[in-house]
Short mmCIF file of C-alpha atoms in Angstrom, two decimals:
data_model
loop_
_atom_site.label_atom_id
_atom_site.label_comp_id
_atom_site.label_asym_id
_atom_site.label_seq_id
_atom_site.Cartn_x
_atom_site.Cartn_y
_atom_site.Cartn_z
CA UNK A 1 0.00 0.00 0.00
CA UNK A 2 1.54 3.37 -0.91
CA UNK A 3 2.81 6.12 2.08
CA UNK A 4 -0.05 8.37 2.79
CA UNK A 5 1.64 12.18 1.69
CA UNK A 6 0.24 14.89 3.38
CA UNK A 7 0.94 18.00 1.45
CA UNK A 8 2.62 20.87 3.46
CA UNK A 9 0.40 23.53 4.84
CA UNK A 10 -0.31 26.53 2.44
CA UNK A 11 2.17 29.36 3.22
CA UNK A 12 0.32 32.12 5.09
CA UNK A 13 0.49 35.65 2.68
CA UNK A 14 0.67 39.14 4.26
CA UNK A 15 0.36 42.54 2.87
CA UNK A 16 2.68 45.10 4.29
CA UNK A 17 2.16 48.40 3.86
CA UNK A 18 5.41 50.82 4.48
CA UNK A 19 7.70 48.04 3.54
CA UNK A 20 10.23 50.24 2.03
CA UNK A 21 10.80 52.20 5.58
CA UNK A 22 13.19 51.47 8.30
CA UNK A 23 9.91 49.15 10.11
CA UNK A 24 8.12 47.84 7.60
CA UNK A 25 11.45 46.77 5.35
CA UNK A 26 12.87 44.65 8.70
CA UNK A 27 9.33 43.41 9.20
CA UNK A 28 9.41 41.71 5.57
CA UNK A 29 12.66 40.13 6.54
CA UNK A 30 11.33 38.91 9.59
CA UNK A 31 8.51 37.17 8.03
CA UNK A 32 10.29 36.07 4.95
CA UNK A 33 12.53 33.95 7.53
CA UNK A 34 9.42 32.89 9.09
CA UNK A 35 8.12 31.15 6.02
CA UNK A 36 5.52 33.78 4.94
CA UNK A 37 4.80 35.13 1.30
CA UNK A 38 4.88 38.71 1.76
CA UNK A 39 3.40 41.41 -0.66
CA UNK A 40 4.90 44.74 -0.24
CA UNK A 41 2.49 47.91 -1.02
CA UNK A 42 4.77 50.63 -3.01
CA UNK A 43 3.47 53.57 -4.64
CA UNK A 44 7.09 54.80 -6.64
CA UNK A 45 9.17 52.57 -8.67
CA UNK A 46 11.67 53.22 -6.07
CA UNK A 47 10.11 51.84 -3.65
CA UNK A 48 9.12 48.56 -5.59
CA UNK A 49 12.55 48.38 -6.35
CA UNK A 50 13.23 48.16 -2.64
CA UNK A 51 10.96 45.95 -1.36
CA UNK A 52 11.87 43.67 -4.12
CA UNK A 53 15.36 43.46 -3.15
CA UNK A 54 14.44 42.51 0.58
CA UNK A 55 12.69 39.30 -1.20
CA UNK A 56 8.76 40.73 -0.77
CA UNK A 57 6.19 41.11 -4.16
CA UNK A 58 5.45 44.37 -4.95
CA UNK A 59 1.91 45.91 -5.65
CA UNK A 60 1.72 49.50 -7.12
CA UNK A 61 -0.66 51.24 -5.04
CA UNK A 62 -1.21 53.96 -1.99
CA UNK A 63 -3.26 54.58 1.28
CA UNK A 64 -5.41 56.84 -0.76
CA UNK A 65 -6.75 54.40 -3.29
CA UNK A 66 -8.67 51.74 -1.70
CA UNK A 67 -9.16 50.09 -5.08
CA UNK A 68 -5.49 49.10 -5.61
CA UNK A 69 -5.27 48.06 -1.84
CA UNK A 70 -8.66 45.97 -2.10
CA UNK A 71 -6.59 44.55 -5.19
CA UNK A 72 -2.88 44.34 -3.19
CA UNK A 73 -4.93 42.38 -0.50
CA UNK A 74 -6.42 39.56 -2.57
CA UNK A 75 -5.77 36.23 -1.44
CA UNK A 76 -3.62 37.56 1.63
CA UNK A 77 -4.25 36.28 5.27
CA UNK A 78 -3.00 39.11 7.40
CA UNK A 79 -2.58 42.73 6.58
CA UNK A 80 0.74 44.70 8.71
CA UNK A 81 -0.31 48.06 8.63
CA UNK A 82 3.14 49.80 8.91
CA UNK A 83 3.37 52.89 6.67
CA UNK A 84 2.31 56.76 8.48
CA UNK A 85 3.60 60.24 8.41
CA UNK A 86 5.69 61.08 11.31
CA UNK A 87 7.35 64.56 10.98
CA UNK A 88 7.78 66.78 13.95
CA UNK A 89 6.05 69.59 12.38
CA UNK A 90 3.40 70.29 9.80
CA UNK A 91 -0.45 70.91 9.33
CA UNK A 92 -2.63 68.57 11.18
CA UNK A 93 -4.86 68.08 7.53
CA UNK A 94 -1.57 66.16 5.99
CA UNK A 95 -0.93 63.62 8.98
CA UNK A 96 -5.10 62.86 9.14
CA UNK A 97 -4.76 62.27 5.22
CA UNK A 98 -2.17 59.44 5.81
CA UNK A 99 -2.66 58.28 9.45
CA UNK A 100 -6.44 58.42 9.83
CA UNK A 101 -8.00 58.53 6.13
CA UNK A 102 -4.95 55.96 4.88
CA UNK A 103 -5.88 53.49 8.13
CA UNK A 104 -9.70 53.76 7.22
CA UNK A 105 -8.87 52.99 3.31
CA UNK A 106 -6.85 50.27 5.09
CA UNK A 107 -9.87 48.92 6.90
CA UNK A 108 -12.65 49.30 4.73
CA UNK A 109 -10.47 47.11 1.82
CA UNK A 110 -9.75 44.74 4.46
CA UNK A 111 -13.27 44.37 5.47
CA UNK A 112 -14.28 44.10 1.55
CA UNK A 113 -11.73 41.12 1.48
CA UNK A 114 -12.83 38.06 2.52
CA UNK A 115 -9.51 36.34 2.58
CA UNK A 116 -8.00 39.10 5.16
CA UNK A 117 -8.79 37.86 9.12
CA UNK A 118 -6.58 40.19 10.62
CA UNK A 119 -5.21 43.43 10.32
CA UNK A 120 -2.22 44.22 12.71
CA UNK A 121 -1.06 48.50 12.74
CA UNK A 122 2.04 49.91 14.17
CA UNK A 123 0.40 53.17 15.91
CA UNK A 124 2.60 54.86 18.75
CA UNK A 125 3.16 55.17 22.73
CA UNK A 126 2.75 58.99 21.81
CA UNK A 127 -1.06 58.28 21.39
CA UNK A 128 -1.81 58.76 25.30
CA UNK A 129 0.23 62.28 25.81
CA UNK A 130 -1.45 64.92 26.82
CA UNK A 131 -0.51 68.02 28.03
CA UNK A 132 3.27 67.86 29.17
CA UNK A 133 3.78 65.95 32.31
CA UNK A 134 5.59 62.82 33.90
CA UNK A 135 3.95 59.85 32.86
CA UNK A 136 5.47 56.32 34.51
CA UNK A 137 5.20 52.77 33.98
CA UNK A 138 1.94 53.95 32.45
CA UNK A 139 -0.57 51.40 30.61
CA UNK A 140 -3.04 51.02 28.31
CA UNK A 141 -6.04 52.24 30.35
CA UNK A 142 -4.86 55.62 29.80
CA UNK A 143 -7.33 56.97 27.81
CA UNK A 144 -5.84 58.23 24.29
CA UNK A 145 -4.90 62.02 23.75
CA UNK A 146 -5.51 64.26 20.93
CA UNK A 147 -3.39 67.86 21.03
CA UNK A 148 -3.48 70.60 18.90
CA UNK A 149 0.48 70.94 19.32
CA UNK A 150 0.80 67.62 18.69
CA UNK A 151 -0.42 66.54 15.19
CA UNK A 152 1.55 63.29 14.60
CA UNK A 153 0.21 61.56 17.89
CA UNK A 154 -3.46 63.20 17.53
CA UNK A 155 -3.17 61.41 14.32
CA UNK A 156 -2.00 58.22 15.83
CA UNK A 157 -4.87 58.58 18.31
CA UNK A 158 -7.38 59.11 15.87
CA UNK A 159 -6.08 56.27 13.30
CA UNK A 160 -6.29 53.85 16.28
CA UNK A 161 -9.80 54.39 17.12
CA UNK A 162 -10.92 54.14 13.23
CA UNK A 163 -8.69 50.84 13.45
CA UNK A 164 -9.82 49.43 16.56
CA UNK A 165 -13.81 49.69 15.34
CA UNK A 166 -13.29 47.86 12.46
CA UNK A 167 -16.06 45.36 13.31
CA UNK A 168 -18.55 47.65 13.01
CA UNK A 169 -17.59 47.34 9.64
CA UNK A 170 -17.00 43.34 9.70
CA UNK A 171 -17.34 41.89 13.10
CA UNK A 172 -15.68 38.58 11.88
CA UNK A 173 -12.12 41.02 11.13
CA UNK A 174 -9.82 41.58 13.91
CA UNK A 175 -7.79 44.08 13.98
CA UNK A 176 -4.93 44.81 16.53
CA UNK A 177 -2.68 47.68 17.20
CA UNK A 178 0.85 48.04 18.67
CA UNK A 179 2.09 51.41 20.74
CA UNK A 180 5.94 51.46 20.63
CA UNK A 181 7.87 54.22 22.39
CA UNK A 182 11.37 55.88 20.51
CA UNK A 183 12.30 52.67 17.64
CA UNK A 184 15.66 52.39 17.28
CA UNK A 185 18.29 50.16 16.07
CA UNK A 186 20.86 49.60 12.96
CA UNK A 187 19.52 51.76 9.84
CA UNK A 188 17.32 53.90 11.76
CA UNK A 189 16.68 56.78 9.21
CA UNK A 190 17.69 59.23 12.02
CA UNK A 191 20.88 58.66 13.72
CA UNK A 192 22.31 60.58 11.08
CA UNK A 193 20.23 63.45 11.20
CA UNK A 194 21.34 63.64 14.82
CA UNK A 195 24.80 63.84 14.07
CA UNK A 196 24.74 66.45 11.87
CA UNK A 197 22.68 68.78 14.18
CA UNK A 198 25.39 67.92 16.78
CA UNK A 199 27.99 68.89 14.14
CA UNK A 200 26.17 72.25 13.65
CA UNK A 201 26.53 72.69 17.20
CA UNK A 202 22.67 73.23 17.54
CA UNK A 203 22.45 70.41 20.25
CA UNK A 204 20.54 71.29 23.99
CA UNK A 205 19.46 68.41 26.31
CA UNK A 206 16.06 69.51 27.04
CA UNK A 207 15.69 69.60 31.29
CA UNK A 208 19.72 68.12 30.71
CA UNK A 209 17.99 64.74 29.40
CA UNK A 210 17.97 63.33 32.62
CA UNK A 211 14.46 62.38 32.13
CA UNK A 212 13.23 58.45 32.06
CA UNK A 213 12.44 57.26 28.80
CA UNK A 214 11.27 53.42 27.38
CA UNK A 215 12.76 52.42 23.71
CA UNK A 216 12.19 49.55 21.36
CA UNK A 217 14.23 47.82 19.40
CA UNK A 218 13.17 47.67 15.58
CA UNK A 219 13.74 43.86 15.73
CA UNK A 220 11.31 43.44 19.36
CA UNK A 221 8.55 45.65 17.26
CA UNK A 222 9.07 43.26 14.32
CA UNK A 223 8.51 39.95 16.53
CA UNK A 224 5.48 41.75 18.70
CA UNK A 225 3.75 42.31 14.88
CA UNK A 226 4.41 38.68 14.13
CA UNK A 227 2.62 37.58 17.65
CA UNK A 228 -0.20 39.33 17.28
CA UNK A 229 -1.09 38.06 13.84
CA UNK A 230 -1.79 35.05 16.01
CA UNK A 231 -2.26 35.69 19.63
CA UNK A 232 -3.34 39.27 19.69
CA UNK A 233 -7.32 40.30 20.78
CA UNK A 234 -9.34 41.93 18.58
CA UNK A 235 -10.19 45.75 19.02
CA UNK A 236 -7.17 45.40 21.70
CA UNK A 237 -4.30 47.73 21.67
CA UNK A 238 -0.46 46.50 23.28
CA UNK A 239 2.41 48.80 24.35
CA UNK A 240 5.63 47.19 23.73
CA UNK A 241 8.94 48.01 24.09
CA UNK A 242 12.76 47.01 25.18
CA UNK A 243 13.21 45.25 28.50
CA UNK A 244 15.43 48.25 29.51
CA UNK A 245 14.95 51.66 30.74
CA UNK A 246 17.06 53.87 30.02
CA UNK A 247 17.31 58.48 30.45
CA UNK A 248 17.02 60.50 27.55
CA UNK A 249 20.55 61.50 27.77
CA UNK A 250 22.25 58.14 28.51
CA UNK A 251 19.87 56.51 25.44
CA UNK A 252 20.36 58.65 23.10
CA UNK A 253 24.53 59.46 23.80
CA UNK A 254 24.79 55.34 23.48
CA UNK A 255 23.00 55.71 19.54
CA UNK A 256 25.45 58.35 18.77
CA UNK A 257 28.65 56.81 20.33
CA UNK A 258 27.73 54.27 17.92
CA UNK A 259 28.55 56.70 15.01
CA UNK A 260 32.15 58.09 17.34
CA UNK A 261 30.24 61.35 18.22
CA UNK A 262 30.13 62.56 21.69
CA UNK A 263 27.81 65.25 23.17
CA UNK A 264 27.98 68.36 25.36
CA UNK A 265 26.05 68.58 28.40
CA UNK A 266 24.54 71.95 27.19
CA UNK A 267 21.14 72.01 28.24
CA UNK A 268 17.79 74.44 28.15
CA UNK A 269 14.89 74.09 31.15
CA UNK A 270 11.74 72.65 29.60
CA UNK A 271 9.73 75.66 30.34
CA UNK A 272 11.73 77.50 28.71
CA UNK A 273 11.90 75.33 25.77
CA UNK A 274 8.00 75.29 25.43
CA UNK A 275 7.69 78.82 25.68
CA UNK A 276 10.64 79.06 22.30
CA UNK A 277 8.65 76.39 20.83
CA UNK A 278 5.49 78.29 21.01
CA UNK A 279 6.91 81.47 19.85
CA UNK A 280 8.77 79.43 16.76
CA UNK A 281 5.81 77.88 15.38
CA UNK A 282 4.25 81.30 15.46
CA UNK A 283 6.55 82.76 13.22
CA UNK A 284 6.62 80.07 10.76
CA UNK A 285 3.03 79.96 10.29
CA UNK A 286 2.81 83.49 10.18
CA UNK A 287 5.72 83.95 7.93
CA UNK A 288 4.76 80.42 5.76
CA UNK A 289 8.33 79.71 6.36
CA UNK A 290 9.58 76.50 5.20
CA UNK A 291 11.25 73.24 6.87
CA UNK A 292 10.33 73.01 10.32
CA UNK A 293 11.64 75.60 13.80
CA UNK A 294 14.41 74.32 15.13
CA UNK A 295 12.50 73.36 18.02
CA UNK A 296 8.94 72.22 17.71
CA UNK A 297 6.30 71.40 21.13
CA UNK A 298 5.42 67.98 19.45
CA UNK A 299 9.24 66.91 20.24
CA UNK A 300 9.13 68.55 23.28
CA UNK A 301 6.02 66.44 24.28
CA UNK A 302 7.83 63.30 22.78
CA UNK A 303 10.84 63.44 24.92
CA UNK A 304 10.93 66.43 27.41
CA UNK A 305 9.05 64.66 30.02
CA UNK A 306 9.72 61.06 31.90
CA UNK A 307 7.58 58.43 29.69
CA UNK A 308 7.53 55.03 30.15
CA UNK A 309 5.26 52.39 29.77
CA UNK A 310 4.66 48.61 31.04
CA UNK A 311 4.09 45.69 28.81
CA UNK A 312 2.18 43.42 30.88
CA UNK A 313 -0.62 42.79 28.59
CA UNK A 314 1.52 42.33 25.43
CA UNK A 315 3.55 39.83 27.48
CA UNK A 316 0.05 38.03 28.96
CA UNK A 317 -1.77 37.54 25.47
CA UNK A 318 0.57 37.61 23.05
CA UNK A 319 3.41 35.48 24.66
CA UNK A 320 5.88 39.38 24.19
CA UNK A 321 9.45 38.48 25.38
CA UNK A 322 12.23 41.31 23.79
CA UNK A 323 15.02 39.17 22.38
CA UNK A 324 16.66 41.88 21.72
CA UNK A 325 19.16 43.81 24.19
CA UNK A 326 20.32 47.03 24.18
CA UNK A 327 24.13 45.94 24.70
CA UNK A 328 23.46 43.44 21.25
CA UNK A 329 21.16 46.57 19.33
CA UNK A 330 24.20 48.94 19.92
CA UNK A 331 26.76 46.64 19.33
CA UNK A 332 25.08 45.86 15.87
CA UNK A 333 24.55 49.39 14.98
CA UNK A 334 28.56 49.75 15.89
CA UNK A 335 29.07 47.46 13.02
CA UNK A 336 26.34 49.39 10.57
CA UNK A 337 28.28 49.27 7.21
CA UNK A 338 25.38 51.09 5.69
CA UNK A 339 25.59 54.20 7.51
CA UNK A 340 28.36 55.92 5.53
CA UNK A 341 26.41 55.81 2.36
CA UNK A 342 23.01 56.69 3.88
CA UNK A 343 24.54 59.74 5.61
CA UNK A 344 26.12 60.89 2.14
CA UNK A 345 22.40 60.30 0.14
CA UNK A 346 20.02 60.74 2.99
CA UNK A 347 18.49 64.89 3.34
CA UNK A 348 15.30 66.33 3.98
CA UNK A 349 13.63 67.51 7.59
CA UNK A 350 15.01 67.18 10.28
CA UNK A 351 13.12 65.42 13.32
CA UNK A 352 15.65 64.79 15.56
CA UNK A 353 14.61 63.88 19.12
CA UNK A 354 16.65 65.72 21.31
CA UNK A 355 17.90 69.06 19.65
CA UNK A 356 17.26 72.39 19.88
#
């Protein structure tokens, strides 16, 4: 009597969206070696060509066309919802065009697709700051926070909620979001803007960066997305981040040791800080100035108070353990080979997270 074959199980397909950024590329990698078949959403030929090269299938298309991502989702299992704009400084219409209106495009094609069970966003820790003030070892009760000052996490906020009532659109599609703190690690886009403001000598450690801060690691995001494709609740929302604590000023001189650049303990208090902020963002709206101030209150918010968070709940459902270290993150970003090139070719903004 012949051997019984069973044939191997289908390999599961995900959509990523944002898979030619610093995230979303390391998150194809990660599921590539996991077995996966990954499509990659691009919307330049640059970006195809990118997402190509890490191994991932790409599908023309943008967050604004819910047409080409009803078509890029076809077929697929789980959708990573990576891409967003994150600048420290713009109108609050631009970031709701990508972060909210792109996540809702996101949702309604999911929901339209029958094949899609699960739709897993990156959305940020910055999504429960309010008005400036120490915030410890906080968790995800806090309710979420939307600023006027602050139109990258208002965004966030407001992307989240669209995400998170998704079953009023399906109620058989789950969707799950992640809230990481500062993500760091080798080929983050912007170590090297941070060495050239400290080059320009335009560097101040806000309240002299002594405040607490939680990080996490590009490669712990990557395997808390991967988790809760499988584990995570839906309409649920996880913080995750690094095992470590760390201060602003001991985190962030460790990134730019990596690069042989040292830092001066020059410092501004935050209130005074906030108050140049204000007065900054004044002018340039006034003036329709362009770039961004050299100091904005969104950063300020981001990093000139204590923030950290707890992961309890991302370590109770979806099994969260950081495998990554900070000694083994820095060490690898030591040995970067990349970061020549990228500091020669890479311009634009600045969004630095701890300059003045």
């Amino acid at each position: 009597m012949p051997e019984l074959t069973i044939p191997p199980e289908r390999p599961r397909i995900a959509l990523v969206t944002g898979g030619s950024g610093f995230v979303g590329g390391r998150l194809i990698s990660h599921l590539l070696q996991r077995g996966w078949q990954v499509r990659a959403l691009a919307r330049s030929p640059q970006s195809e060509a990118q997402v190509r090269a890490l191994g991932a299938t790409p599908v023309k298309g943008s967050l604004g066309e819910e047409q080409a991502l009803r078509k890029a989702m076809a077929g697929c299992d789980v959708v990573f919802h990576v891409a967003a704009h994150f600048k420290l400084w713009g109108e609050q219409a631009l970031f709701d065009q990508v972060n909210v209106d792109g996540t809702r495009n996101i949702v309604n094609a999911a929901a339209a697709t029958a094949s899609v069970r699960r739709v897993v966003a990156v959305s940020a820790a910055a999504v429960v700051m309010g008005d400036p003030a120490p915030m410890v070892d906080v968790d995800e009760t806090l309710p979420l926070q939307v600023r006027a000052f602050s139109p990258y996490g208002s965004s966030k906020a407001k992307g989240e909620r669209v995400l998170l009532g998704a079953n009023r659109v399906r109620p058989d599609l789950e969707t799950v979001a992640l809230r990481p703190p500062f993500v760091w690690g080798d080929g983050m886009p912007t170590l090297h803007e941070m060495v050239e403001t400290v080059h320009a000598g335009r560097w101040q450690w806000v309240d002299g960066g002594k405040q607490a801060m939680s990080s996490c690691h590009v490669d712990n995001l990557c395997d808390a997305l991967i988790l809760a494709a499988d584990r995570g609740r839906g309409g649920e929302a996880y913080f995750v981040a690094d095992d470590e604590k760390s201060t602003l000023k001991g985190f962030i001189s460790a990134l730019l040791s990596t690069r042989g650049v040292s830092v001066s303990d020059k410092a501004v208090p935050f209130r005074l800080a906030w108050t140049m902020a204000g007065l900054m963002g004044a002018v340039w709206r006034l003036l329709r100035l362009k770039g961004q101030p050299p100091i904005t209150r969104q950063m300020l918010r981001l990093i000139g108070k204590p923030f950290t968070i707890r992961t309890d709940k991302a370590r109770a459902d979806l099994g969260y353990a950081p495998r990554t270290t900070m000694s083994n993150g820095l060490a690898a970003m030591r040995s970067d080979k990349r970061y020549p090139a990228a500091l020669a070719s890479q311009r634009g903004d600045r969004h630095t997270v701890a300059a003045s």
